[in-house]
């Protein structure tokens, strides 16, 4: 069974304080790993897709990396507007297009 | 920018009643999904739909659930007899890619969700 575990569950940062969120996964053949941002009461908003170990993608203050067992979402010099829940999800080769999500990391950035 | 829309934003119903949740996927998208998120829990896959039939479904998607695309634009999720444990946010998602051999890698675009409250 595919599993996705995210840590920490919650993270409080001061504005400008860089940090990383972790997503560990167990999947029978990774097709893709996805990062989403979710604001309270809203649907997940797509951020990145990573397909193979060693791949990296960047968008503004966010950078996602991938190894064979985990992915990191690095946040550089965060701002209060980066506060949200960040979700990681995997798509397996033998599971069609369905996504298996982790529990998310709730990020709070204080000014 | 095109987006997935869902109605209603909030639905309150009595246990045992039928509900229909509606989604309008992005117009050129071909593959559709329903997910749910119980408060404080993970987002969970329910069902995927392509070419007017179910492609995959999870164990959650039992006989009480059904999906259809009645008019080529709307995509609906029906719960025939709601239970207290059906209370959750329900998200519709879609991707544009036509399946050809191996399945698509494309990211799923999610709607804003419908909050279902079963009393």
Coordinates of C-alpha atoms in Angstrom, one line a residue:
Chain A
X1 CA 0.0 0.0 0.0
X2 CA 1.3 3.4 -0.9
X3 CA 2.1 5.7 2.0
X4 CA 3.0 9.3 2.4
X5 CA 4.2 10.9 5.7
X6 CA 4.8 14.5 6.1
X7 CA 6.8 16.2 8.9
X8 CA 6.5 18.3 10.9
X9 CA 2.8 18.5 11.3
X10 CA 3.1 22.2 12.1
X11 CA 5.9 24.7 11.7
X12 CA 6.1 28.2 13.0
X13 CA 8.6 30.5 11.4
X14 CA 9.5 34.1 11.8
X15 CA 9.4 36.1 8.6
X16 CA 12.8 35.6 6.8
X17 CA 13.6 32.4 8.7
X18 CA 14.3 29.7 6.0
X19 CA 13.3 26.0 6.7
X20 CA 12.4 22.7 5.0
X21 CA 9.3 20.5 5.0
X22 CA 9.7 16.8 4.6
X23 CA 7.7 14.2 2.7
X24 CA 8.6 10.6 3.0
X25 CA 7.0 8.1 0.7
X26 CA 6.6 4.4 0.1
X27 CA 5.2 3.6 -3.3
X28 CA 5.4 0.6 -5.6
X29 CA 6.9 2.5 -8.5
X30 CA 6.8 6.2 -8.4
X31 CA 5.2 7.9 -11.4
X32 CA 5.2 11.4 -9.9
X33 CA 5.4 13.3 -6.6
X34 CA 3.3 16.4 -6.3
X35 CA 3.3 19.4 -3.9
X36 CA 0.2 21.4 -3.3
X37 CA -0.6 24.4 -1.2
X38 CA -3.9 24.5 0.6
X39 CA -5.4 27.6 2.3
X40 CA -8.1 27.2 4.9
X41 CA -11.5 26.2 3.4
X42 CA -10.0 26.0 -0.1
X43 CA -9.0 23.3 -2.6
X44 CA -5.4 22.3 -3.1
X45 CA -3.4 24.6 -5.4
X46 CA -0.8 22.9 -7.6
X47 CA 2.9 23.9 -7.0
X48 CA 5.3 21.3 -8.4
X49 CA 5.6 17.9 -9.9
X50 CA 8.8 15.8 -9.6
X51 CA 9.3 12.7 -11.6
X52 CA 12.8 11.3 -10.8
X53 CA 15.3 11.3 -8.0
X54 CA 17.7 14.3 -8.3
X55 CA 15.1 16.5 -9.9
X56 CA 14.6 20.0 -8.5
X57 CA 12.0 22.7 -9.2
X58 CA 11.7 26.3 -8.0
X59 CA 9.0 28.9 -7.8
X60 CA 9.6 32.2 -6.1
X61 CA 10.7 31.3 -2.5
X62 CA 9.9 27.6 -2.8
X63 CA 12.2 24.8 -4.0
X64 CA 11.2 21.2 -4.2
X65 CA 13.7 18.3 -4.4
X66 CA 13.3 14.6 -4.7
X67 CA 15.2 11.4 -3.7
X68 CA 14.2 7.8 -3.9
X69 CA 12.6 7.9 -0.5
X70 CA 11.6 11.5 0.2
X71 CA 11.0 15.0 -1.0
X72 CA 11.8 18.3 0.6
X73 CA 10.1 21.6 0.1
X74 CA 12.6 24.3 1.0
X75 CA 11.2 27.7 1.9
X76 CA 13.7 30.6 1.6
X77 CA 13.1 33.8 3.5
X78 CA 9.3 33.1 4.0
X79 CA 6.7 35.9 4.2
X80 CA 3.4 35.8 6.1
X81 CA 1.6 35.2 2.9
X82 CA 3.3 31.8 2.6
X83 CA 1.3 30.7 5.6
X84 CA -0.8 27.7 4.5
X85 CA -0.9 23.9 4.6
X86 CA 1.5 22.2 2.2
X87 CA 0.4 18.9 0.9
X88 CA 2.6 16.2 -0.7
X89 CA 1.0 13.5 -2.9
X90 CA 2.3 10.5 -4.9
X91 CA 1.1 8.9 -8.0
X92 CA 2.1 5.3 -8.5
X93 CA 2.6 3.4 -11.8
X94 CA 0.1 0.7 -10.9
X95 CA -2.6 3.0 -9.5
X96 CA -3.8 4.9 -12.5
X97 CA -3.9 8.7 -12.0
X98 CA -5.1 8.7 -8.4
X99 CA -3.1 10.7 -5.9
X100 CA -2.2 9.4 -2.4
X101 CA -1.8 12.4 -0.1
X102 CA 0.2 12.9 3.1
X103 CA -1.3 14.7 6.1
X104 CA 0.2 18.0 5.3
X105 CA 2.4 20.5 7.1
X106 CA 0.7 23.6 8.5
X107 CA 3.1 26.5 8.1
X108 CA 2.6 29.7 10.0
X109 CA 5.0 32.6 9.2
X110 CA 4.9 35.5 11.7
X111 CA 5.9 39.0 10.7
Chain B
X1 CA -7.3 31.7 -16.1
X2 CA -9.7 28.7 -16.4
X3 CA -10.6 27.0 -13.1
X4 CA -12.6 24.1 -11.7
X5 CA -15.9 25.3 -10.1
X6 CA -18.0 23.5 -7.6
X7 CA -21.5 24.1 -6.3
X8 CA -22.8 24.5 -3.7
X9 CA -20.0 25.7 -1.5
X10 CA -21.8 24.4 1.6
X11 CA -24.5 21.7 1.8
X12 CA -26.4 20.8 5.0
X13 CA -28.5 17.7 4.9
X14 CA -30.2 15.3 7.2
X15 CA -28.9 11.7 7.6
X16 CA -30.5 9.4 5.1
X17 CA -31.1 12.1 2.5
X18 CA -29.7 12.1 -1.0
X19 CA -27.3 14.8 -2.0
X20 CA -25.8 15.8 -5.4
X21 CA -22.5 17.7 -5.5
X22 CA -21.8 19.5 -8.8
X23 CA -18.5 20.3 -10.5
X24 CA -17.7 22.1 -13.7
X25 CA -14.2 20.9 -14.8
X26 CA -12.0 23.1 -17.0
X27 CA -13.5 22.9 -20.5
X28 CA -10.8 21.0 -22.4
X29 CA -10.1 18.5 -19.6
X30 CA -10.9 14.9 -20.1
X31 CA -10.1 13.1 -16.9
X32 CA -12.1 13.9 -13.7
X33 CA -11.8 13.0 -10.1
X34 CA -13.6 13.3 -6.7
X35 CA -11.6 13.4 -3.5
X36 CA -12.8 14.1 0.1
X37 CA -11.2 15.5 3.2
X38 CA -12.7 14.9 6.6
X39 CA -11.9 17.7 8.9
X40 CA -8.4 17.4 10.2
X41 CA -7.6 14.3 8.1
X42 CA -5.8 13.6 4.8
X43 CA -7.3 14.2 1.3
X44 CA -8.6 10.8 0.1
X45 CA -9.3 9.6 -3.4
X46 CA -12.8 8.5 -4.2
X47 CA -13.2 8.0 -7.9
X48 CA -11.8 8.8 -11.3
X49 CA -13.9 9.1 -14.5
X50 CA -12.9 9.1 -18.1
X51 CA -14.8 8.7 -21.3
X52 CA -18.1 8.5 -19.5
X53 CA -17.2 5.7 -17.2
X54 CA -15.4 5.1 -13.9
X55 CA -11.7 4.3 -14.3
X56 CA -10.8 3.7 -10.7
X57 CA -12.5 3.9 -7.4
X58 CA -11.4 3.5 -3.8
X59 CA -12.9 1.4 -1.0
X60 CA -14.7 4.5 0.2
X61 CA -16.7 4.7 -3.0
X62 CA -19.3 2.1 -2.2
X63 CA -22.8 1.5 -3.6
X64 CA -24.0 4.7 -1.9
X65 CA -21.9 6.8 -4.2
X66 CA -22.3 7.4 -7.9
X67 CA -20.9 9.8 -10.5
X68 CA -22.0 10.9 -13.9
X69 CA -21.4 13.6 -16.5
X70 CA -25.0 14.3 -17.5
X71 CA -24.5 17.1 -20.1
X72 CA -20.9 17.2 -21.2
X73 CA -19.9 20.0 -18.9
X74 CA -21.1 19.1 -15.4
X75 CA -19.6 16.3 -13.4
X76 CA -21.7 15.2 -10.4
X77 CA -21.2 13.1 -7.3
X78 CA -24.3 11.6 -5.7
X79 CA -24.6 10.2 -2.3
X80 CA -27.8 8.2 -2.1
X81 CA -28.4 8.0 1.7
X82 CA -26.0 10.2 3.6
X83 CA -24.4 9.1 6.9
X84 CA -22.9 11.2 9.6
X85 CA -19.5 10.1 8.6
X86 CA -20.0 11.5 5.1
X87 CA -19.5 15.0 6.5
X88 CA -16.4 16.3 4.8
X89 CA -15.1 18.7 2.1
X90 CA -15.5 17.2 -1.3
X91 CA -13.1 18.2 -4.0
X92 CA -13.5 17.8 -7.7
X93 CA -10.3 17.7 -9.9
X94 CA -9.5 17.4 -13.5
X95 CA -6.5 17.0 -15.9
X96 CA -6.4 17.8 -19.6
X97 CA -4.4 14.9 -21.0
X98 CA -5.9 12.3 -23.1
X99 CA -4.8 8.8 -21.9
X100 CA -2.6 7.0 -24.4
X101 CA -1.1 3.7 -23.3
X102 CA 0.5 4.6 -20.0
X103 CA -1.3 7.1 -17.9
X104 CA -0.7 10.8 -17.8
X105 CA 1.7 12.5 -15.5
X106 CA -0.2 15.8 -15.5
X107 CA -1.0 17.6 -12.4
X108 CA -4.6 17.6 -11.2
X109 CA -6.4 21.0 -10.9
X110 CA -8.7 21.1 -7.9
X111 CA -11.9 23.0 -7.4
X112 CA -12.6 25.0 -4.2
X113 CA -14.7 22.2 -2.7
X114 CA -18.1 21.6 -1.3
X115 CA -18.5 21.4 2.5
X116 CA -21.0 18.7 3.2
X117 CA -22.5 18.6 6.7
X118 CA -24.8 15.7 7.6
X119 CA -26.9 16.2 10.7

